Coordinates of C-alpha atoms and ligand atoms in Angstrom, one line a residue:
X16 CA 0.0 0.0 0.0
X17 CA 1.5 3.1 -0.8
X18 CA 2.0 5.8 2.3
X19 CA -0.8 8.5 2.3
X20 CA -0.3 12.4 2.7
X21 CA -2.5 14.9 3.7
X22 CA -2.4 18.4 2.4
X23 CA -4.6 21.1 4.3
X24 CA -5.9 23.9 2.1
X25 CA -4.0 22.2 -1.4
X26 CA -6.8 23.3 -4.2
X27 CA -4.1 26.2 -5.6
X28 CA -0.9 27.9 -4.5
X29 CA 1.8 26.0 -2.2
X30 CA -0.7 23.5 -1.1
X31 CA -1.6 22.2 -4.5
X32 CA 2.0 22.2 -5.7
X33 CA 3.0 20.1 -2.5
X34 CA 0.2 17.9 -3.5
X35 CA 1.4 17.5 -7.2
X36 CA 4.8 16.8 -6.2
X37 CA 3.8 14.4 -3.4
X38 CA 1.9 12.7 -5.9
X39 CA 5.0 12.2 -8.3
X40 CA 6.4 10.4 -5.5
X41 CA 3.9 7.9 -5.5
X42 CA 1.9 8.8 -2.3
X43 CA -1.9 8.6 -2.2
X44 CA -2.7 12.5 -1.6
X45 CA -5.8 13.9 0.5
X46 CA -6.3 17.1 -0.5
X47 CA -8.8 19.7 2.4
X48 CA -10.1 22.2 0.6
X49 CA -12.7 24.6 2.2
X50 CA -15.1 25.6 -0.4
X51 CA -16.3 24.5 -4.2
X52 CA -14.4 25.6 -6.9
X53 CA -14.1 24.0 -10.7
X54 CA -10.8 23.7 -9.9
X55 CA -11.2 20.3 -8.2
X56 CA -12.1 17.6 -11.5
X57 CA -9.0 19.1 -13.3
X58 CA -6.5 19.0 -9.9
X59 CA -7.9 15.2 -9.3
X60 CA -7.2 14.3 -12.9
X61 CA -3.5 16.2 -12.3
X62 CA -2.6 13.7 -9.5
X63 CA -4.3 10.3 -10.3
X64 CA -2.3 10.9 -14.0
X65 CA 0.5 9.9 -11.5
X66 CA -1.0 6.3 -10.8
X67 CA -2.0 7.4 -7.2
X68 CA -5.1 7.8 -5.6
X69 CA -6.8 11.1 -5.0
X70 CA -9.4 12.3 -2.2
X71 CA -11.4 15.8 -1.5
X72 CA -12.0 16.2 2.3
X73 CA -13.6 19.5 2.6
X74 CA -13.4 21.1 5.9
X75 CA -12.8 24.5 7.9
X76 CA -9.6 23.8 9.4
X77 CA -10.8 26.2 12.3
X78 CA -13.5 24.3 12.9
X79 CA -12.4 21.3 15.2
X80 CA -15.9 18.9 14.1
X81 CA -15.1 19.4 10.2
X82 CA -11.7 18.6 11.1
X83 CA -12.5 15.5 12.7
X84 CA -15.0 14.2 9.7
X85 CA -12.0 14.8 7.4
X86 CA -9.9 12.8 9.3
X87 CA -12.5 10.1 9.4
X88 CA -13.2 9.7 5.8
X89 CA -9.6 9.9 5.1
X90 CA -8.7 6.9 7.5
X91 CA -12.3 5.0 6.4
X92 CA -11.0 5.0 2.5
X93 CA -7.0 4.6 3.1
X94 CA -6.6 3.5 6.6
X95 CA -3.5 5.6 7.4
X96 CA -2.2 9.1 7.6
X97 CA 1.8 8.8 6.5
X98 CA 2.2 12.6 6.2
X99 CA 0.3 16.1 7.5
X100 CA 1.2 19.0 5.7
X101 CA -0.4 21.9 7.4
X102 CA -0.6 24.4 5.1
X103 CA -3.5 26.2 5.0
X104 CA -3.6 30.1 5.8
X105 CA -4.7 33.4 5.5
X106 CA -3.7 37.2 5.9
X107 CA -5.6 40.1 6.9
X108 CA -3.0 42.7 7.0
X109 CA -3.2 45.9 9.1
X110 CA -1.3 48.0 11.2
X111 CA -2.4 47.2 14.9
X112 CA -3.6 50.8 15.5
X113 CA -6.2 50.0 12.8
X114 CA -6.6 45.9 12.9
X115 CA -10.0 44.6 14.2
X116 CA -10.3 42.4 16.9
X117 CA -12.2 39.7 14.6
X118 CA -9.0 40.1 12.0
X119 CA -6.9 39.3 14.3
X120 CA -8.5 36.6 16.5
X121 CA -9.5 35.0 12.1
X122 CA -6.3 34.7 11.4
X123 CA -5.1 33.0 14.5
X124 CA -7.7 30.6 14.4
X125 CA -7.2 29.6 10.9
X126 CA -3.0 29.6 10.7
X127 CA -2.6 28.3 14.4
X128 CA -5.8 26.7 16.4
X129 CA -6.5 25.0 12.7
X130 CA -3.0 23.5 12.6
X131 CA -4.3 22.7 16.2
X132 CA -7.4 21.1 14.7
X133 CA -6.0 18.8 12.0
X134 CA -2.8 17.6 14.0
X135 CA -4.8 16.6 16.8
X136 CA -7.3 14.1 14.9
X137 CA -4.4 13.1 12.6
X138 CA -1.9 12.3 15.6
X139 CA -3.9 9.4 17.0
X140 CA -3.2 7.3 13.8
X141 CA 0.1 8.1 13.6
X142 CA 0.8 7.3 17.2
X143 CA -0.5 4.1 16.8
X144 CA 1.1 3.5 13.2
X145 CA 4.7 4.4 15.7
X146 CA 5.7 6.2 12.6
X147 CA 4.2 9.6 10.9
X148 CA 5.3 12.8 9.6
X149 CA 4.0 16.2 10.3
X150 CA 5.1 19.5 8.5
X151 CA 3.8 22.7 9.1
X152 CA 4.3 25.4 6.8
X153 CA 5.4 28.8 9.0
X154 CA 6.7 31.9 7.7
X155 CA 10.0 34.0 7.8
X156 CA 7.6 37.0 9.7
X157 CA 7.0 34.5 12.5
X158 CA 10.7 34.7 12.9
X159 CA 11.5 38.4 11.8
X160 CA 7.7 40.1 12.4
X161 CA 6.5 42.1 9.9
X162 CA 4.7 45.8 10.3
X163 CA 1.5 45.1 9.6
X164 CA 1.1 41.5 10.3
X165 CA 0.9 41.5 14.1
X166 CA -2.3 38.9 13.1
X167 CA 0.1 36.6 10.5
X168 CA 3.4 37.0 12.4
X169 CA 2.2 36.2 15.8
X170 CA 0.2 32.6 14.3
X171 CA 3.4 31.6 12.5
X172 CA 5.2 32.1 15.4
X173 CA 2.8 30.1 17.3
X174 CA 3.4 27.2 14.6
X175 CA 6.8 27.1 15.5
X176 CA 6.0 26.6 19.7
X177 CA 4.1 24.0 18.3
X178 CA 6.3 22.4 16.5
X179 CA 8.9 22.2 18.7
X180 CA 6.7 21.3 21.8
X181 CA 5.2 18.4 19.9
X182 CA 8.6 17.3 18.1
X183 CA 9.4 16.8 21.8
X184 CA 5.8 15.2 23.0
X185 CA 6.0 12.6 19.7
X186 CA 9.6 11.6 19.3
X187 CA 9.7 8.8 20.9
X188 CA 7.0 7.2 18.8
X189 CA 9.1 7.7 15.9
X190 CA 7.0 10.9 14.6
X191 CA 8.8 14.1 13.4
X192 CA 7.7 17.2 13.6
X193 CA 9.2 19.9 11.4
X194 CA 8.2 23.4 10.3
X195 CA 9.3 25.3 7.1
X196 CA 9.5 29.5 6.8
X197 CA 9.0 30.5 3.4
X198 CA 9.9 34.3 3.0
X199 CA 8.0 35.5 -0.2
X200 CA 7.1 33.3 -2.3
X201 CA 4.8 34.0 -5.8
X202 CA 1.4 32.5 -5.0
X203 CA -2.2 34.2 -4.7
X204 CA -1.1 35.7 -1.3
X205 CA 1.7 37.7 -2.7
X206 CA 0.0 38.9 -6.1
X207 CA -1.3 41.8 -4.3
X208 CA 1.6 43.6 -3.9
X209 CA 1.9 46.2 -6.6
X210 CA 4.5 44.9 -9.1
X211 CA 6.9 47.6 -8.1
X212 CA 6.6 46.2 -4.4
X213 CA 7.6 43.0 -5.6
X214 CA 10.4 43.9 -7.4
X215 CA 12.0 46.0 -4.6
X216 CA 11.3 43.1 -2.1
X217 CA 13.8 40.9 -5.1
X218 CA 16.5 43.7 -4.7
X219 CA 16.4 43.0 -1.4
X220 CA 16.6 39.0 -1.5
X221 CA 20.3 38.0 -1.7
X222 CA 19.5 35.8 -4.4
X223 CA 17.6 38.2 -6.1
X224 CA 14.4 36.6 -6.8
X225 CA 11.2 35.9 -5.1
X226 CA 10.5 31.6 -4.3
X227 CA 8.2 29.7 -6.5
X228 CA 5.7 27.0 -4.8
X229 CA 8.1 24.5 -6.3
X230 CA 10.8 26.0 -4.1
X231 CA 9.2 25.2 -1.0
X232 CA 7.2 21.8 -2.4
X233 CA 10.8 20.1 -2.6
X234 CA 11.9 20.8 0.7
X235 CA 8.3 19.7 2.2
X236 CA 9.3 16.6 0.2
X237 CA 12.8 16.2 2.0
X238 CA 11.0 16.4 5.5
X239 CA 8.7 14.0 4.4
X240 CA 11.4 11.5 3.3
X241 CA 13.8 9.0 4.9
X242 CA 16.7 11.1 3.8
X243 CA 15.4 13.2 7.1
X244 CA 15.1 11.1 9.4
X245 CA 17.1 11.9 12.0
X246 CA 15.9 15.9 11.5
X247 CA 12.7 16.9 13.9
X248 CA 11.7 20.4 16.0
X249 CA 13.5 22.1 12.8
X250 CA 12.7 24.9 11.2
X251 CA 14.1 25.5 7.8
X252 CA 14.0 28.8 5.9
X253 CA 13.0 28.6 2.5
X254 CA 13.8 32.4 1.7
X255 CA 16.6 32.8 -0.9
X256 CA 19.0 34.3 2.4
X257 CA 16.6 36.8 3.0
X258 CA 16.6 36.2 6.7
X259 CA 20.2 34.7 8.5
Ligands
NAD329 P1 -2.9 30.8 -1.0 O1 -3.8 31.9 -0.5 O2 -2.7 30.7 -2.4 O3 -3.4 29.4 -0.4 C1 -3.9 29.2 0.9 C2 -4.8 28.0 0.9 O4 -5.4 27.9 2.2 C3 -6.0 28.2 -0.1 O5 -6.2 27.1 -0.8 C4 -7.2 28.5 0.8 O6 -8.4 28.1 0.3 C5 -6.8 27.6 2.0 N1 -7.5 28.0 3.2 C6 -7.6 29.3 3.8 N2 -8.4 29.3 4.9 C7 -8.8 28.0 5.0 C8 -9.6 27.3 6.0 N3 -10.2 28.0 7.0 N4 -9.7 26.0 5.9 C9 -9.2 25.3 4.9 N5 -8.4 25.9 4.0 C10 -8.2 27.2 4.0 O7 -1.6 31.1 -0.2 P2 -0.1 30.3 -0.4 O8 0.8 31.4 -0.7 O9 -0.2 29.1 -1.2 O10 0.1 29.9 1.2 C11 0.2 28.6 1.6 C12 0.8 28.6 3.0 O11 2.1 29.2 2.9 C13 0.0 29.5 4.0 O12 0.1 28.9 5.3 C14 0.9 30.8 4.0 O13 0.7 31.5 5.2 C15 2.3 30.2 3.9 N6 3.3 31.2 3.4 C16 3.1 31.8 2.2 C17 4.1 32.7 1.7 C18 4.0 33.4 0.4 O14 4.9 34.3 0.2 N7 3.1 33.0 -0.5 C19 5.2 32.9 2.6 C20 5.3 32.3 3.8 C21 4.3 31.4 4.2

């Protein structure tokens, strides 16, 4: 039976790359999504052309009941959970003089209490599997901040307490734990920076380009890997040396 990976928010953007590249690797993917788009017919044809199997959980990941129902139908079809890939995430930006109380407390609940949500009903499997791997995807600002992104900076610095705590909690049932900080990286969350913005933050970037999903897909695929198995409560920049 070939090992199963689950991909929270993976219908576009770093998600849905992870997931392609996962499924060239030969996992079964399970892809959360958490609303209808047409998208999803021409992603599921993408990964099964890989000879692997391919299935939709939709779910909230800040809501703790969806994520347990995903979970469930994930285990009833495959029976395991090899890898988590928490990915999904939002931004609300705002300076803090101006940020709402519900932007803030949104984007925490989605980014960290939804990695929350998933890795608890996932971790039960895994802990009785004695094997499992779990990789949350951060960000440089958790590490740096960022003005404007109390919200964002403070959950992806929250992810990385996680982490760490858990890499700890897990390792001796042979689970590993790792996070990864991608610093800007050309998805749907960074085309709304004005192009000039974007090219100023590449002047900036010692190697003078922004990252692609693909960038941060392979690296997700290292920490997913035997070749890292002796690597957990890690967090790897993926940032072309913007942050050292
Ligand atoms: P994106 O907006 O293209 O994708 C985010 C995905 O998360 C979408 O598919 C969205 O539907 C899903 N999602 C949002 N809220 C959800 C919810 N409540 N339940 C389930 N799914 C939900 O953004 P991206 O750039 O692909 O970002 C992916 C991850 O990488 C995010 O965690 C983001 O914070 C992180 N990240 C991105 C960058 C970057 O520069 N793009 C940098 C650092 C970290």
């Amino acid at each position: 039976m070939s090992e199963v990976a689950f991909i929270t928010g993976a219908t576009r953007g770093i998600g849905k790359k992870i997931a392609l590249t996962f499924a060239k690797e030969g996992y079964n993917i399970c892809i959360n999504y958490r609303k209808e788009t047409d998208d999803l017919d021409v992603l599921k044809s993408e990964i099964e052309a890989n000879n692997v199997k391919c299935l939709f959980v939709k779910a909230d990941v800040s809501n703790f009941e969806e994520c347990e129902n995903a979970v469930k139908s994930i285990i009833e079809k495959f029976g395991q959970i090899d890898v988590l890939v928490n990915n999904a995430g939002i931004t609300k930006d705002m300076l803090l003089a101006r940020m709402k109380p519900e932007d803030f407390k949104s984007v925490l609940d989605v980014n960290l209490v939804g990695t929350f949500n998933v890795t608890k009903n996932v971790l039960p499997y895994m802990m009785k599997a004695r094997s499992g791997r779990i990789i949350n995807i951060s960000s440089v600002v958790g590490i740096s901040g960022n003005a404007g992104q109390t919200n964002y900076s403070a959950s992806k610095a929250g992810i990385i307490g996680f982490t760490k705590s858990l890499a700890k909690e897990v390792a001796s049932r042979n689970i590993l734990i790792n996070a990864v900080a991608p610093g800007f990286i050309e998805t749907d969350m960074t085309n709304v920076l004005k192009p000039e913005i974007k090219e100023q933050i590449a002047k900036n970037i010692p190697l003078k380009r922004m990252g692609t999903a693909e960038d941060v897909a392979n690296v997700v695929k290292f920490l997913a890997s035997k070749d890292s198995s002796y690597i957990t409560g890690q967090v790897i920049n993926i940032d072309g040396g913007m942050l050292m």
